[in-house]
Short mmCIF file of N, CA and C in Angstrom, two decimals:
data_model
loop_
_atom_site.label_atom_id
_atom_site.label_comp_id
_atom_site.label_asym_id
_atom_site.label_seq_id
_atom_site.Cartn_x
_atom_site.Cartn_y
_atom_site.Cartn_z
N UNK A 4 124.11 88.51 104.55
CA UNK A 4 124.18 87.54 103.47
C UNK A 4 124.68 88.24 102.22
N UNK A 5 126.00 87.22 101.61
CA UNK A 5 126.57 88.09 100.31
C UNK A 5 126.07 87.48 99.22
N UNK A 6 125.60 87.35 98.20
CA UNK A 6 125.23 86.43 97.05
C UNK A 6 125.86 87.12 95.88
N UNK A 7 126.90 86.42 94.87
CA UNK A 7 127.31 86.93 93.92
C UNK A 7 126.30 85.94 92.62
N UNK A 8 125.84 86.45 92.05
CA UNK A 8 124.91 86.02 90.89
C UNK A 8 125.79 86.12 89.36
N UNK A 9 125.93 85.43 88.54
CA UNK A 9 126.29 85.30 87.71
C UNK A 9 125.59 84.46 86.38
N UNK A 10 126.03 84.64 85.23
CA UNK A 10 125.39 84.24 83.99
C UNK A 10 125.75 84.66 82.72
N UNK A 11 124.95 84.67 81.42
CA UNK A 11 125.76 85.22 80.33
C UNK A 11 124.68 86.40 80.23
N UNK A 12 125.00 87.31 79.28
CA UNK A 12 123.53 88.02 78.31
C UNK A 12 122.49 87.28 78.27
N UNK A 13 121.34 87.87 78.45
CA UNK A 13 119.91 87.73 78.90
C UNK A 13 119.77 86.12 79.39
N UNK A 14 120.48 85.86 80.47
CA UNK A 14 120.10 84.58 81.30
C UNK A 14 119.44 84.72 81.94
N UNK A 15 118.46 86.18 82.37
CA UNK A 15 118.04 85.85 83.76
C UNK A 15 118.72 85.92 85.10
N UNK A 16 119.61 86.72 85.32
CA UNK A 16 120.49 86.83 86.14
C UNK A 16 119.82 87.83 86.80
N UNK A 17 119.32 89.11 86.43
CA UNK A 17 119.40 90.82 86.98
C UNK A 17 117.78 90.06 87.43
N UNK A 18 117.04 89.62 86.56
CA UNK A 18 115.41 89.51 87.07
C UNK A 18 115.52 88.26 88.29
N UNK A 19 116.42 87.14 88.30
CA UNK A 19 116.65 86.74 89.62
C UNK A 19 117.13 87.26 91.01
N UNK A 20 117.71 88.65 90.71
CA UNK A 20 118.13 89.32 91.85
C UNK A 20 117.46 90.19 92.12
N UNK A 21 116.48 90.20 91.45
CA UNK A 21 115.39 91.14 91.66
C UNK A 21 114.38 90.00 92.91
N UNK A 22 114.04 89.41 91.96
CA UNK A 22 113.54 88.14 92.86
C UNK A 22 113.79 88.41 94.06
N UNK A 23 115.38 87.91 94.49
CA UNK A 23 116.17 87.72 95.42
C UNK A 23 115.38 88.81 96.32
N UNK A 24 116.09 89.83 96.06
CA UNK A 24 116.20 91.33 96.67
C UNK A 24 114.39 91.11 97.63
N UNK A 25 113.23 91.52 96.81
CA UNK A 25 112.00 91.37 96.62
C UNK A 25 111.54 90.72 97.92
N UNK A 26 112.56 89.76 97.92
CA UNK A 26 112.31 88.29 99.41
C UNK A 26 112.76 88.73 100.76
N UNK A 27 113.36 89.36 100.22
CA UNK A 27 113.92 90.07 101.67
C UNK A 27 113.09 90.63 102.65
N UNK A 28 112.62 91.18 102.33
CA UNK A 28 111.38 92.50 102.70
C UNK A 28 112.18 93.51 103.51
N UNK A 29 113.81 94.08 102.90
CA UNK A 29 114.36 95.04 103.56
C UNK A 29 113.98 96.19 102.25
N UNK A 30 114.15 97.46 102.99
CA UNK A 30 114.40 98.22 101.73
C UNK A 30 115.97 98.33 100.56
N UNK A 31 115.13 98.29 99.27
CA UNK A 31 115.92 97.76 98.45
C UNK A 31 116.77 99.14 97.92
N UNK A 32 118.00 99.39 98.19
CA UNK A 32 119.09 100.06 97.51
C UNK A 32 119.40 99.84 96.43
N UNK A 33 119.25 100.14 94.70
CA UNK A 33 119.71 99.24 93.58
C UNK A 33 120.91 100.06 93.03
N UNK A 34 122.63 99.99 93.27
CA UNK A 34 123.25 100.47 92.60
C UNK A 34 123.54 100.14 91.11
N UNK A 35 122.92 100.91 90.24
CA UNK A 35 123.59 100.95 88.48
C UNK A 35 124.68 101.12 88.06
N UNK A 36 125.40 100.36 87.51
CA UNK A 36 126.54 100.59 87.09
C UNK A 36 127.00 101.37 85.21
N UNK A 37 126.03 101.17 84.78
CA UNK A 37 125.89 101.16 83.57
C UNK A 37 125.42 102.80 83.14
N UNK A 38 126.09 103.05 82.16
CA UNK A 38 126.53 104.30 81.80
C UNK A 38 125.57 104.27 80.03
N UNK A 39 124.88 105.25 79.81
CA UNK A 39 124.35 105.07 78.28
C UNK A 39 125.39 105.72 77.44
N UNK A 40 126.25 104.73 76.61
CA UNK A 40 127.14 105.13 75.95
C UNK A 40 126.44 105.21 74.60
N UNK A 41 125.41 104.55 73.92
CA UNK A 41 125.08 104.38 73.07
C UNK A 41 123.67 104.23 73.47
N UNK A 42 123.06 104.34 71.81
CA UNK A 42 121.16 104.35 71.85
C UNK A 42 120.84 102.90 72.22
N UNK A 43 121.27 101.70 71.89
CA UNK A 43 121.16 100.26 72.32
C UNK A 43 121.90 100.03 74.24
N UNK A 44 122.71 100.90 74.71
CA UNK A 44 122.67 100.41 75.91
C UNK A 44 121.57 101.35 76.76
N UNK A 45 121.48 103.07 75.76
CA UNK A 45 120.63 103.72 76.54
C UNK A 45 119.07 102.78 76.65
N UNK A 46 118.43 102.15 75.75
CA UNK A 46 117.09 101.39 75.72
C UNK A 46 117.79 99.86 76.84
N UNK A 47 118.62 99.53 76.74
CA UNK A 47 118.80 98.39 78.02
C UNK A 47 118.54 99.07 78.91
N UNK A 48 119.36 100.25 79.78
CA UNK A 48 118.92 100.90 80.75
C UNK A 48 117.76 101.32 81.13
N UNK A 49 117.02 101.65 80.21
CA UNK A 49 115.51 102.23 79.99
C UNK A 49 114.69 100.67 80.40
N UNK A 50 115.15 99.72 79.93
CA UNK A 50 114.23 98.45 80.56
C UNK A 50 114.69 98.17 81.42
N UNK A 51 115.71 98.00 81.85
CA UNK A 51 115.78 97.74 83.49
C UNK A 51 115.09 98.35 84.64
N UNK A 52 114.99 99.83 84.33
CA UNK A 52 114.27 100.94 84.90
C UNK A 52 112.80 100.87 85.03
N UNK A 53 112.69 99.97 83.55
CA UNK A 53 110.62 99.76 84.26
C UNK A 53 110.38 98.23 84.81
N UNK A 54 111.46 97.62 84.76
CA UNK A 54 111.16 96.50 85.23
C UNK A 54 111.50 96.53 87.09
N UNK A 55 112.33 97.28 87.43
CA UNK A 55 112.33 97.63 88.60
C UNK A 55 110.81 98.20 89.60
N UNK A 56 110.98 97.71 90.97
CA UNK A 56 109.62 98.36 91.38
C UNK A 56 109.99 99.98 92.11
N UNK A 57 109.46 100.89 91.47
CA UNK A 57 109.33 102.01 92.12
C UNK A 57 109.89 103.04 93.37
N UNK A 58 109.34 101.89 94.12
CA UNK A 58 109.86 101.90 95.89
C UNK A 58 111.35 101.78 96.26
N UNK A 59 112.10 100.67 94.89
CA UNK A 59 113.42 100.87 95.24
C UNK A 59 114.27 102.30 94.91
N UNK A 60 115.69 102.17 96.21
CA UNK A 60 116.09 103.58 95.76
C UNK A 60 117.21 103.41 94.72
N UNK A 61 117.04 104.14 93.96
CA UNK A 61 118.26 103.95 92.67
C UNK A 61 119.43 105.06 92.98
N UNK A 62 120.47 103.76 92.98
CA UNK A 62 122.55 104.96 92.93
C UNK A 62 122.85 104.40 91.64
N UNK A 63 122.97 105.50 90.72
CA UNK A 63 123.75 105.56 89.52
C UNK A 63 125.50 105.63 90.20
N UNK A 64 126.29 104.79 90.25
CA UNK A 64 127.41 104.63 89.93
C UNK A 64 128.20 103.92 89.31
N UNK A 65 128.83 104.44 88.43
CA UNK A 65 129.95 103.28 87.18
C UNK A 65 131.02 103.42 87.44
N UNK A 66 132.09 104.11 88.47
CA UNK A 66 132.98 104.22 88.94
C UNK A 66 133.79 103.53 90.88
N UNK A 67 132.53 104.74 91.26
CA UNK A 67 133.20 104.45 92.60
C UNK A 67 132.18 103.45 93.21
N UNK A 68 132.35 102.78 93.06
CA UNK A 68 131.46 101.53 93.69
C UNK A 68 131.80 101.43 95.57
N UNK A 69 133.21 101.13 95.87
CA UNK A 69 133.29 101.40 97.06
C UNK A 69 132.64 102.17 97.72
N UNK A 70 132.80 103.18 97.23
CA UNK A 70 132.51 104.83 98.11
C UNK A 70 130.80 104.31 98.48
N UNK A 71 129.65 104.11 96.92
CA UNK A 71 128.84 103.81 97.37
C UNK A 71 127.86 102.63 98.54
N UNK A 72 129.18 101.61 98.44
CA UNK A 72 128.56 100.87 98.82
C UNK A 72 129.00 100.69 100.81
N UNK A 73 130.08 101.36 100.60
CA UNK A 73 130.19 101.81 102.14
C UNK A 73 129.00 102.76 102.55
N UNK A 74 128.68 103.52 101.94
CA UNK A 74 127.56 104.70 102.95
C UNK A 74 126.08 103.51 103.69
N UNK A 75 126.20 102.34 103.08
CA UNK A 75 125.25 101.23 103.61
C UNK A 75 125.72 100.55 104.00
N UNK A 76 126.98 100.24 104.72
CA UNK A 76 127.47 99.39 105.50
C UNK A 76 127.06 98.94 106.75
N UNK A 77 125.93 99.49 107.79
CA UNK A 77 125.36 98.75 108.67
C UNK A 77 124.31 98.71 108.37
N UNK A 78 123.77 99.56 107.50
CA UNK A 78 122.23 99.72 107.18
C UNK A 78 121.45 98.33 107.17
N UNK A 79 119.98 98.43 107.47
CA UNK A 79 119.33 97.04 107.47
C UNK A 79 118.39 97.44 106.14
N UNK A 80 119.41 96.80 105.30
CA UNK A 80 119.23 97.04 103.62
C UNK A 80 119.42 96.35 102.64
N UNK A 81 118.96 96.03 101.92
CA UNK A 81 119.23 94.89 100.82
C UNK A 81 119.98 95.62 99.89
N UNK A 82 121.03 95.72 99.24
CA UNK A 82 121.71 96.54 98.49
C UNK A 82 121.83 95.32 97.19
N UNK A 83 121.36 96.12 96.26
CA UNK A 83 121.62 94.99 94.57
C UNK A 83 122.47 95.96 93.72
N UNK A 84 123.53 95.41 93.27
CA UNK A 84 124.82 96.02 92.26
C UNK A 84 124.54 95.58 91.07
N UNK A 85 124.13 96.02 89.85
CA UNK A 85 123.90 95.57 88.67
C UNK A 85 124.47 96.29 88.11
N UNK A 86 125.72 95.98 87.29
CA UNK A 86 126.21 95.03 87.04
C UNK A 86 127.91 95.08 87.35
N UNK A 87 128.40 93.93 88.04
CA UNK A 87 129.93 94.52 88.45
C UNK A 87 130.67 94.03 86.76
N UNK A 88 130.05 93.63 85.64
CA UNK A 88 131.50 93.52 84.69
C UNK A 88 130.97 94.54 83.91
N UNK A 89 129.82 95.86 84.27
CA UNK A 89 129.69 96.69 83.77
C UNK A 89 130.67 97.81 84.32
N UNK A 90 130.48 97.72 85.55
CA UNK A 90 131.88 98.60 86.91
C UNK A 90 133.04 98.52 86.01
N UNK A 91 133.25 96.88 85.76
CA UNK A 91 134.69 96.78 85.63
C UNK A 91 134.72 97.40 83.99
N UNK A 92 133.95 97.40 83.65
CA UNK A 92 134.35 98.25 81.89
C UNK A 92 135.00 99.53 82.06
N UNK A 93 133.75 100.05 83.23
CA UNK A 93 133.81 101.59 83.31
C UNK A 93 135.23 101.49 83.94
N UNK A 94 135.53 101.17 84.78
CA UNK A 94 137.50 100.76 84.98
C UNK A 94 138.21 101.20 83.98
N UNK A 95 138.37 100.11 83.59
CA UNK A 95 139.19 99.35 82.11
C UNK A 95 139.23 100.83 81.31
N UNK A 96 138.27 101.52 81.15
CA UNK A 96 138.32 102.73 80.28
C UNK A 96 138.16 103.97 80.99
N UNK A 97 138.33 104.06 82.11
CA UNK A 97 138.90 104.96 83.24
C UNK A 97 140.46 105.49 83.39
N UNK A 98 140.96 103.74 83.85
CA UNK A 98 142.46 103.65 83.94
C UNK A 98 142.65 102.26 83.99
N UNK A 99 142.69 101.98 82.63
CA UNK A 99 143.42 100.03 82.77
C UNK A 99 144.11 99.96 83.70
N UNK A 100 145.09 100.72 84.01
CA UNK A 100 146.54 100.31 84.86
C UNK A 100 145.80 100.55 86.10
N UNK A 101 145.10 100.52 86.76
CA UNK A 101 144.62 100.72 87.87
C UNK A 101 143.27 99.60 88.45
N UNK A 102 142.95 99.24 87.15
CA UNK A 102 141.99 97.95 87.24
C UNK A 102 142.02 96.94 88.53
N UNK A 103 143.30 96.40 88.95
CA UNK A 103 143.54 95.18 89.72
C UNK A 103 143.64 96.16 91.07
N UNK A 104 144.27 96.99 91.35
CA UNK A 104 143.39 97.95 92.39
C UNK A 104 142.29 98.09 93.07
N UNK A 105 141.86 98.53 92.02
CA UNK A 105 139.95 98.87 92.04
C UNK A 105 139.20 97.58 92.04
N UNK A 106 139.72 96.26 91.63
CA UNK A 106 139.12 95.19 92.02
C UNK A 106 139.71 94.64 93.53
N UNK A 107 140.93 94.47 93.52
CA UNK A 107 141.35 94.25 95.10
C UNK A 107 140.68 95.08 96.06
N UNK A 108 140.17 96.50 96.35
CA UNK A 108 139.58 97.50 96.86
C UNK A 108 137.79 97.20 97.18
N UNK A 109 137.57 96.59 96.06
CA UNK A 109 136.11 96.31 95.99
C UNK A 109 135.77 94.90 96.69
N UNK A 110 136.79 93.88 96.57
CA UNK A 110 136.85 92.64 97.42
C UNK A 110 136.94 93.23 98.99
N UNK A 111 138.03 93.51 98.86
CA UNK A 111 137.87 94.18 100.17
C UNK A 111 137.39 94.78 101.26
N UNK A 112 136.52 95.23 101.01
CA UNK A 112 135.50 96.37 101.44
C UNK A 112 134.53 95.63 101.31
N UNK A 113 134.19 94.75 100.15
CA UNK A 113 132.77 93.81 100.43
C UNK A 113 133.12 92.71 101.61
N UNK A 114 134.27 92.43 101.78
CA UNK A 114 134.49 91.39 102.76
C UNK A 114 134.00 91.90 104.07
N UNK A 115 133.98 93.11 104.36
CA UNK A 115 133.72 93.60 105.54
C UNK A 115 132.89 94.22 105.99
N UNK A 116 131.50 94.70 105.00
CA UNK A 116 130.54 94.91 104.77
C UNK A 116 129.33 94.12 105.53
N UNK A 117 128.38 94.34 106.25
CA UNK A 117 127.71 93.65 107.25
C UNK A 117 125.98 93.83 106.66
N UNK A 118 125.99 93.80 105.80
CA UNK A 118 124.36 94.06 105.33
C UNK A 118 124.05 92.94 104.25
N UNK A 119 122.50 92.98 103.61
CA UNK A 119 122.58 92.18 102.91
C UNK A 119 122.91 92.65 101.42
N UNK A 120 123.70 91.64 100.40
CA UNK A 120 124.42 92.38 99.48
C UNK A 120 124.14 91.13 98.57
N UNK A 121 123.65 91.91 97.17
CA UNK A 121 123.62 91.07 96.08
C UNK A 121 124.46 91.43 94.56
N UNK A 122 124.93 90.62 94.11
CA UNK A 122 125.70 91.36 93.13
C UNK A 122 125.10 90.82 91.69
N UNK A 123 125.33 91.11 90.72
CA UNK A 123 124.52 90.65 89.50
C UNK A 123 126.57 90.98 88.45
N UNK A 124 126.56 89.90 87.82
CA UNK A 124 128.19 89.96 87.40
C UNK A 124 127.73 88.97 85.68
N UNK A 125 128.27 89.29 84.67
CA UNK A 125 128.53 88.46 83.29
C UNK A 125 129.52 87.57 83.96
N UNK A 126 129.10 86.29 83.08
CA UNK A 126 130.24 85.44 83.16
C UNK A 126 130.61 85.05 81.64
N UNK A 127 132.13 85.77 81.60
CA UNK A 127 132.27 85.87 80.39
C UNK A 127 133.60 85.01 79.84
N UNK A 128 134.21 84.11 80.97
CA UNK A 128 135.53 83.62 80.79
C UNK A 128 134.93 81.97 79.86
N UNK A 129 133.73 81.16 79.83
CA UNK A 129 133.52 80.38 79.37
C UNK A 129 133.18 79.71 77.80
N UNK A 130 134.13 81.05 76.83
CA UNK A 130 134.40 80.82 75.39
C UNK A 130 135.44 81.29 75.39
N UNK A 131 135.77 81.54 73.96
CA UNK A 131 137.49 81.53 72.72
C UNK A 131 137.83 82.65 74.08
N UNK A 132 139.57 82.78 74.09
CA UNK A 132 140.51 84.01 74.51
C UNK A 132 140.04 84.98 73.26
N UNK A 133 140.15 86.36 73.97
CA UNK A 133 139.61 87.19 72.73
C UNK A 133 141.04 87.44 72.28
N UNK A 134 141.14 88.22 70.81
CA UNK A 134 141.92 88.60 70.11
C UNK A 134 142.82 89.47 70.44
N UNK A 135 141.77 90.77 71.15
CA UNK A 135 142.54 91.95 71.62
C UNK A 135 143.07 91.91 72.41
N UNK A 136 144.11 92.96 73.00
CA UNK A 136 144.63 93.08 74.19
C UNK A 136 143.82 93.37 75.63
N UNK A 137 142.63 94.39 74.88
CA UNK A 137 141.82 95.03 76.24
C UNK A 137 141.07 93.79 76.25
N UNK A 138 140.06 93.19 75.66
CA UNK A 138 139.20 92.32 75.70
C UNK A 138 139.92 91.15 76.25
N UNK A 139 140.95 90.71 76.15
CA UNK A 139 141.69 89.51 77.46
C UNK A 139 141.75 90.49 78.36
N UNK A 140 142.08 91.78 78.72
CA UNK A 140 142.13 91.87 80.18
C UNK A 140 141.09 91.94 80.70
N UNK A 141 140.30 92.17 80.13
CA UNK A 141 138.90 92.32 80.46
C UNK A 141 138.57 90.76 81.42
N UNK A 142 138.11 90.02 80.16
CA UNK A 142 137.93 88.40 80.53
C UNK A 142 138.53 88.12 81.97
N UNK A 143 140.41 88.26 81.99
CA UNK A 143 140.84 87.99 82.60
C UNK A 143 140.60 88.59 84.69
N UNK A 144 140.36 90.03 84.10
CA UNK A 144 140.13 90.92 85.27
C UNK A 144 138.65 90.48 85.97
N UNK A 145 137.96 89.74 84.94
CA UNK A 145 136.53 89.43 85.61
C UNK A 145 136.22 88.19 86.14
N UNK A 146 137.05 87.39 85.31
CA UNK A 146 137.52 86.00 86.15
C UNK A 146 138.31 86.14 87.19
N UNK A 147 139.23 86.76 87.55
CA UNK A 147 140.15 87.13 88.81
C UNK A 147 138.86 87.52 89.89
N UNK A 148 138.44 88.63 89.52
CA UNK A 148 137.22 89.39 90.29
C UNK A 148 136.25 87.92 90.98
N UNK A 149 135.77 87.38 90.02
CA UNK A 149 134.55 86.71 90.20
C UNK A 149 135.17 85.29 91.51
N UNK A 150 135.72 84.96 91.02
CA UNK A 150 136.82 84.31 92.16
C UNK A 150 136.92 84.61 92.79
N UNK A 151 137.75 85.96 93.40
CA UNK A 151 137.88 86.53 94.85
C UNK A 151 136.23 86.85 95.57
N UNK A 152 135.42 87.62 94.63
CA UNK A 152 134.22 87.56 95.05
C UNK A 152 133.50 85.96 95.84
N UNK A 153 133.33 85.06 94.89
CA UNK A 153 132.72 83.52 95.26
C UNK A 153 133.27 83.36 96.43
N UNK A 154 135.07 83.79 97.05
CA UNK A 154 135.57 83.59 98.14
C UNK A 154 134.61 83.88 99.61
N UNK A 155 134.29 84.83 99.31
CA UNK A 155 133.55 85.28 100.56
C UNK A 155 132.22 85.64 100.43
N UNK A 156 131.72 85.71 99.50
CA UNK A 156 129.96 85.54 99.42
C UNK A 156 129.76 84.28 100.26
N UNK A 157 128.44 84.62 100.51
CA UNK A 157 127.57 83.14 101.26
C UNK A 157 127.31 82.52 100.07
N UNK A 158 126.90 82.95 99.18
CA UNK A 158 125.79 82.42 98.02
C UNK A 158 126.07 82.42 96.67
N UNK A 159 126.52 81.63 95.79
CA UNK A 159 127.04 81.91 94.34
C UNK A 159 125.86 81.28 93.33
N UNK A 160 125.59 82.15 92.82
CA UNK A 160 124.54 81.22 91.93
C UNK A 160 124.86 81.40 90.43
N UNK A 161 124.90 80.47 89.61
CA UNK A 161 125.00 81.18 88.16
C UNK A 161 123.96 80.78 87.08
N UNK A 162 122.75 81.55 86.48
CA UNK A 162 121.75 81.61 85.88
C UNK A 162 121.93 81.01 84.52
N UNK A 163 121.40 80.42 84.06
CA UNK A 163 121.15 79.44 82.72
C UNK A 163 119.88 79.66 82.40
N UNK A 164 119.41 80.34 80.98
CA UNK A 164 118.56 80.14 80.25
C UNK A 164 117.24 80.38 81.68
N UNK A 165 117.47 81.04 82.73
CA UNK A 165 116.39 81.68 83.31
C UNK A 165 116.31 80.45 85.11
N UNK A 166 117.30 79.90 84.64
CA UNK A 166 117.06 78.91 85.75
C UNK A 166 118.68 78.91 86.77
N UNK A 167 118.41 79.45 87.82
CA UNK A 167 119.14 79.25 88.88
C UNK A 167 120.23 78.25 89.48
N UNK A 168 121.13 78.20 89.18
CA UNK A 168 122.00 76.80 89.50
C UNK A 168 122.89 77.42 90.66
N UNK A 169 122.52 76.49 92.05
CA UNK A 169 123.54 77.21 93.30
C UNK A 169 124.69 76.57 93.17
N UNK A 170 125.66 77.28 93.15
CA UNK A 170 127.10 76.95 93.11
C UNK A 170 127.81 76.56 94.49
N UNK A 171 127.12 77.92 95.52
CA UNK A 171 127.87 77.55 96.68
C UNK A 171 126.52 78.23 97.67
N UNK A 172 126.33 77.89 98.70
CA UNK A 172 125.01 77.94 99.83
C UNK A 172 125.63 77.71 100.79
N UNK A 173 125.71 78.93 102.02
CA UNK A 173 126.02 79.04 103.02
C UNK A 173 125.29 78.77 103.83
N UNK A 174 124.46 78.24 105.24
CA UNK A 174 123.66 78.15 106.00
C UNK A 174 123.58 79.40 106.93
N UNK A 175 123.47 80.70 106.97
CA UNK A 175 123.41 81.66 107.99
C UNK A 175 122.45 81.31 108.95
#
């Protein structure tokens, strides 16, 4: 089962996939994507970290997401990605020109992926075009992403103000 989760800033998105994950009763893999660039994302990170339970195993990666998420490809594992438009930053300021790559690569490889897989993603295309150049590709690269993703997940949900709205429900 694939579930791509989506929402804005503090909707309730990451503590529903926690939820999610929790229900499973597989052991929980939690890949991080998020990098402390600053004292305000280092204290976000720092609460995610106690709000998590213990028992799960934590992969710090903000880059190679593939790489990690293949080494669990048959595993009987609940794997949670928080956060892919954090991935895609770490991209964007990696190698812009390589962005649509690294997202085609990551579709890819999740398509074929046989475990259970949850993703936790911003949904950020639903206000103004931004001003800048990076900040539309951004938007744009995460709306492309989030699309190809919804393609082949079982499960799309997108979080409002703490409340769950299923988009798309597969019957496995």
């Amino acid at each position: 089962m694939k579930t791509l989760i989506l929402g804005g800033a503090r909707s309730g998105k990451s503590n529903y996939a926690q939820q999610l994950a929790e229900q499973t009763g597989l052991q929980v893999i939690y890949i991080a994507t998020a990098t402390p660039g600053d004292e305000e994302m280092r204290l976000r990170i720092e609460r995610h970290q106690q709000d998590r339970p213990a028992s799960w195993q934590l992969v710090e990666e903000p880059i190679d997401l593939v790489s990690a998420l293949e080494s669990y490809h048959h595993d009987k594992v609940c794997v949670l990605v928080d956060c892919l438009t954090l991935w895609l930053s770490n991209q964007i300021m990696n190698d812009d020109s390589k962005v649509a790559m690294a997202i085609d690569e990551l579709v890819e490889m999740i398509s074929q992926l046989e475990l259970t897989l949850i993703m936790v993603s911003n949904e950020v295309g639903m206000g103004v075009v931004p001003m800048g150049e990076i900040s539309r590709q951004f938007v744009d690269e995460s709306g492309r992403m989030h699309q190809n993703l919804a393609q082949i997940c079982d499960q799309v949900v997108m979080v409002i103000a703490g409340l769950p709205q299923i988009l798309k429900k597969q019957d496995n």
